[in-house]
Amino acid sequence: MELTAGISRIERIFPASQARGDVRDLILLQPGWADALGLAKGLAEKGWRAHISMDTQEAIRCLRSNHFYVGIALLDANFSEEMQSQLSEVISESGFTEWIAIVDPGSLTSIEHAAFLSTFFFDFHTTPVDIRRLTYSLGHAYGAAKLNEASRGEFRLSVNQRFGLIGSSKAMSQVYDSIQKISRSDEPVIITGETGTGKELIARAIHGLSSRAEKPFIPVSCGAIPETLVQSEFFGHNKGAFTGAVEERIGHFEAAEGGTVYLDEIENLSPLGQVSLLRFLQEKELTPLGSKKPRTVDVRIIASAGPNLTEAVAAGVIREDLFYRLNVLHIDVPPLRERDTDAAEIAEYFVDRFNQGKRRNAKRLSKKAISAILEYSWPGNVRELMGCVNRAAVLSTGRLITEGDLGLSRPVRFSGRTLREVKAQAVEQAVMSALAESKSITSAARRLGVSRVTLYRLMEKHSITVPGAEHAAG
Ligand SMILES: Nc1ncnc2c1ncn2[C@@H]1O[C@H](COP(=O)(O)OP(=O)(O)OP(=O)(O)O)[C@@H](O)[C@H]1O
C-alpha cells in the first residue's frame, strides 16, 4: 500500500521485519505511548508495519489521507463514554477498515463495554497480548476488509453504470453504503443536501435497487402544488368533486402503486399537504376528493429537503410529527466542494457523454481545465458543473476543452489580513467616499447611517480631514 500525506511522523512508524516480503500496514490507536511501542515492535517482527496515532483526532487526520485494511485500538481498563464516542467517530471515518480492540480483561465484565466491542470491532483480545493469536486475528480482519472493499467497489460501479451516479470520494462512499442498505428496506427516507447535489438521482437509485424497481417512480415537486390542489394532486378526485373536476383523476400516490413517490422540497409543502401526507403515512390509505371510500395504496415515500431541514422543523415550517414519520432513514448528500476529486471525475463523465456517438473530434479536458474545476467551489453543485462542462464542450474550438472555455471565476484568495484589518479598511473607505460625495458632514453622516458625532470620531480614528468641514457642517 502506498501511504500518502498525513501519516504520523516517521518515528512513530514501526518498520516491519525486512526478512518478510509481504509487509502489511495497520493503524494503531493508543492514547498512551509505552504499550503501543512494545506492541508495534512485536507486530513488526510478524510483518506488520504499525502507524501509531496517539489520539483520536490524529487518527482521523491520518485515516482521511490513508487507507488501512486493519486498525488496532488499545483501550484503557475503564474506557469512558466519551472515549467510546470518539472511537466510534474514528471507526466510522475509517470506512472499510476492520478494527481489533485490545482490552483489559476486567473491562469485559461491563455489559456496556461488551456491547460496544461487539458493535464496532471485528475481534478483541485481552491483555497481556498473545502476539501469535493477535496476528492470526489480524490476518482474518485484513482478508475481510479486502473482500468488503471489493464488494463495495463493485456496488459503486454498478450504481455508476445503471444510474449515472458518479464519484468515488470517501463522502460518496458513505452515500453508496446508505443507498445499498436503504434500498433493502421499505421505510420512508429523507435525503438532504444543497441544490443540485444529486438527491433525486440517489432517490432513483434507491428505488431502482429495491424490490419496487419494476413499479413506477413518481417525482412530485412539493413547491409547485398550490394548497388548494394538494389533496387532488396527491390522492386524486372524483368527477364533480369541485368546480372544474370534469372527470375522475387518480393522484400521484395511486399512480405510483407498488413503487415510490419522491417528494421533492418537502419544506415547501403547504400545511394542508403536510397534514394529508402525515395521515397517509400513518394509515397507508387515501381517499380521493369527492369519494367516501378510502383505498389502500402501497407506496414508499422518499422526501428531499435542503441542508437546513432541522432548522425548518425548529422554525415550524415542517410539522415535527411529519418530520419524525419521514426521518426513519436519512441520507445527507455532501456538497460537491467537499467530495475530494469527484468534480473532475464527474466532469470527465459529462465530457464522455458529450462525445458519445461522435466518431471524430472527441473532446477532452485540458489539465488546467481539470485544475480549475477542482479549485472552483460549485455553489450549484453537480447541476452547475454539468451545465458548465456541456457549454464549454460546445463552445470549445479545438479538441481540448481549456480553462478559458469553462469561464470559471477564480476563488478569492485569502489576503493575509485579519478580519479586524479588513473591516477597518472598509470603514475608512466608506467614510472617505461618503465625505467626498456629500456637501456637508451632516449629509455624509446621514448617508452612512451614523450620527455626526460618530462620523467625527471615525474621521479622527482614521486621520481623515476635510478642508473647511466645520463650516460645511450643518
Ligand atoms: N454524482 C453525480 N454524478 C452524475 N450526475 C449527477 C450526480 N449528481 C447529480 N447529477 C446530475 O445533476 C443534475 C442535478 O441532480 P438532481 O436533480 O438529482 O439534484 P437535486 O439535489 O435533486 O437538486 P434539487 O435540490 O435542485 O432538486 C441531474 O442532471 C443529475 O443527473
CSV table of N, CA and C and ligand atoms in Angstrom, one decimal, residues 163-167 172 176 193-202 262 264-265 304-305 339 342 346 349-350 353 382-384 386, ligand 1:
chain,number,residue,atom,x,y,z
A,163,PHE,N,-27.2,4.0,-12.9
A,163,PHE,CA,-28.0,5.2,-12.6
A,163,PHE,C,-27.2,6.5,-13.0
A,164,GLY,N,-26.0,6.4,-13.4
A,164,GLY,CA,-25.2,7.6,-13.8
A,164,GLY,C,-24.8,8.4,-12.6
A,165,LEU,N,-24.7,7.7,-11.4
A,165,LEU,CA,-24.3,8.5,-10.2
A,165,LEU,C,-22.8,8.3,-10.1
A,166,ILE,N,-22.0,9.4,-10.2
A,166,ILE,CA,-20.6,9.2,-10.3
A,166,ILE,C,-19.9,9.9,-9.1
A,167,GLY,N,-18.7,9.4,-8.8
A,167,GLY,CA,-17.9,9.9,-7.7
A,167,GLY,C,-17.4,8.8,-6.8
A,172,MET,N,-18.8,10.2,-0.9
A,172,MET,CA,-19.7,9.5,-1.7
A,172,MET,C,-19.8,8.0,-1.4
A,176,TYR,N,-23.0,5.7,-1.0
A,176,TYR,CA,-23.3,4.4,-1.7
A,176,TYR,C,-23.7,3.4,-0.6
A,193,GLY,N,-29.6,17.9,1.3
A,193,GLY,CA,-28.4,18.4,0.6
A,193,GLY,C,-28.7,19.6,-0.1
A,194,GLU,N,-27.7,20.3,-0.5
A,194,GLU,CA,-27.8,21.6,-1.3
A,194,GLU,C,-28.4,21.3,-2.6
A,195,THR,N,-28.9,22.3,-3.3
A,195,THR,CA,-29.5,22.1,-4.6
A,195,THR,C,-28.4,21.5,-5.6
A,196,GLY,N,-28.9,20.6,-6.4
A,196,GLY,CA,-28.0,20.1,-7.5
A,196,GLY,C,-27.0,19.1,-7.0
A,197,THR,N,-27.1,18.6,-5.8
A,197,THR,CA,-26.2,17.6,-5.3
A,197,THR,C,-26.4,16.2,-5.7
A,198,GLY,N,-27.6,16.0,-6.3
A,198,GLY,CA,-27.9,14.6,-6.8
A,198,GLY,C,-29.0,13.9,-5.9
A,199,LYS,N,-29.8,14.6,-5.2
A,199,LYS,CA,-30.7,14.0,-4.3
A,199,LYS,C,-31.7,13.1,-5.1
A,200,GLU,N,-32.2,13.7,-6.2
A,200,GLU,CA,-33.2,12.9,-7.0
A,200,GLU,C,-32.6,11.7,-7.6
A,201,LEU,N,-31.3,11.8,-8.1
A,201,LEU,CA,-30.6,10.7,-8.7
A,201,LEU,C,-30.4,9.6,-7.6
A,202,ILE,N,-30.1,10.0,-6.4
A,202,ILE,CA,-30.0,9.0,-5.3
A,202,ILE,C,-31.3,8.3,-5.0
A,262,TYR,N,-41.5,10.3,-4.9
A,262,TYR,CA,-40.4,11.2,-4.5
A,262,TYR,C,-40.9,12.6,-4.3
A,264,ASP,N,-40.2,16.1,-3.7
A,264,ASP,CA,-39.0,17.0,-3.8
A,264,ASP,C,-39.3,18.3,-3.0
A,265,GLU,N,-38.4,18.8,-2.2
A,265,GLU,CA,-38.5,20.0,-1.5
A,265,GLU,C,-39.7,19.9,-0.5
A,304,SER,N,-37.2,14.8,-0.2
A,304,SER,CA,-35.9,15.5,-0.2
A,304,SER,C,-36.1,16.9,0.4
A,305,ALA,N,-35.0,17.4,0.9
A,305,ALA,CA,-35.0,18.8,1.6
A,305,ALA,C,-33.7,19.4,1.5
A,339,ARG,N,-16.1,16.9,-1.8
A,339,ARG,CA,-16.0,15.5,-2.3
A,339,ARG,C,-14.7,15.2,-3.0
A,342,ASP,N,-14.0,14.4,-6.9
A,342,ASP,CA,-15.2,14.0,-7.6
A,342,ASP,C,-15.6,14.9,-8.7
A,346,ILE,N,-16.6,13.6,-12.3
A,346,ILE,CA,-17.9,13.9,-12.9
A,346,ILE,C,-17.8,14.7,-14.2
A,349,TYR,N,-16.9,12.5,-16.9
A,349,TYR,CA,-18.0,11.7,-17.3
A,349,TYR,C,-19.0,12.5,-18.2
A,350,PHE,N,-19.2,13.7,-17.9
A,350,PHE,CA,-20.1,14.6,-18.8
A,350,PHE,C,-19.4,14.8,-20.2
A,353,ARG,N,-20.0,11.7,-22.1
A,353,ARG,CA,-21.4,11.6,-22.6
A,353,ARG,C,-21.6,12.5,-23.8
A,382,VAL,N,-23.5,19.7,-8.7
A,382,VAL,CA,-23.3,18.9,-10.0
A,382,VAL,C,-24.1,19.5,-11.1
A,383,ARG,N,-25.3,20.1,-10.8
A,383,ARG,CA,-26.1,20.7,-11.9
A,383,ARG,C,-25.3,21.8,-12.6
A,384,GLU,N,-24.7,22.6,-11.8
A,384,GLU,CA,-23.9,23.7,-12.3
A,384,GLU,C,-22.7,23.2,-13.1
A,386,MET,N,-22.5,20.3,-14.6
A,386,MET,CA,-22.9,19.7,-15.9
A,386,MET,C,-23.2,20.8,-16.9
B,1,LIG,N1,-22.9,12.2,-8.7
B,1,LIG,C1,-23.5,12.6,-9.8
B,1,LIG,N2,-23.0,12.0,-11.0
B,1,LIG,C2,-23.5,12.4,-12.2
B,1,LIG,N3,-24.5,13.2,-12.4
B,1,LIG,C3,-25.1,13.8,-11.3
B,1,LIG,C4,-24.6,13.5,-10.0
B,1,LIG,N4,-25.3,14.2,-9.1
B,1,LIG,C5,-26.2,14.9,-9.8
B,1,LIG,N5,-26.1,14.6,-11.1
B,1,LIG,C6,-26.8,15.3,-12.2
B,1,LIG,O1,-27.0,16.6,-11.8
B,1,LIG,C7,-28.3,17.1,-12.0
B,1,LIG,C8,-29.0,17.5,-10.7
B,1,LIG,O2,-29.2,16.4,-9.9
B,1,LIG,P1,-30.5,16.2,-9.0
B,1,LIG,O3,-31.7,16.7,-9.7
B,1,LIG,O4,-30.6,14.7,-8.6
B,1,LIG,O5,-30.1,17.1,-7.8
B,1,LIG,P2,-31.0,17.5,-6.6
B,1,LIG,O6,-30.1,17.5,-5.4
B,1,LIG,O7,-32.3,16.7,-6.5
B,1,LIG,O8,-31.4,19.0,-7.0
B,1,LIG,P3,-32.6,20.0,-6.4
B,1,LIG,O9,-32.4,20.0,-4.9
B,1,LIG,O10,-32.3,21.3,-7.0
B,1,LIG,O11,-33.9,19.3,-6.9
B,1,LIG,C9,-29.1,15.9,-12.7
B,1,LIG,O12,-29.0,16.1,-14.1
B,1,LIG,C10,-28.3,14.7,-12.3
B,1,LIG,O13,-28.3,13.7,-13.2
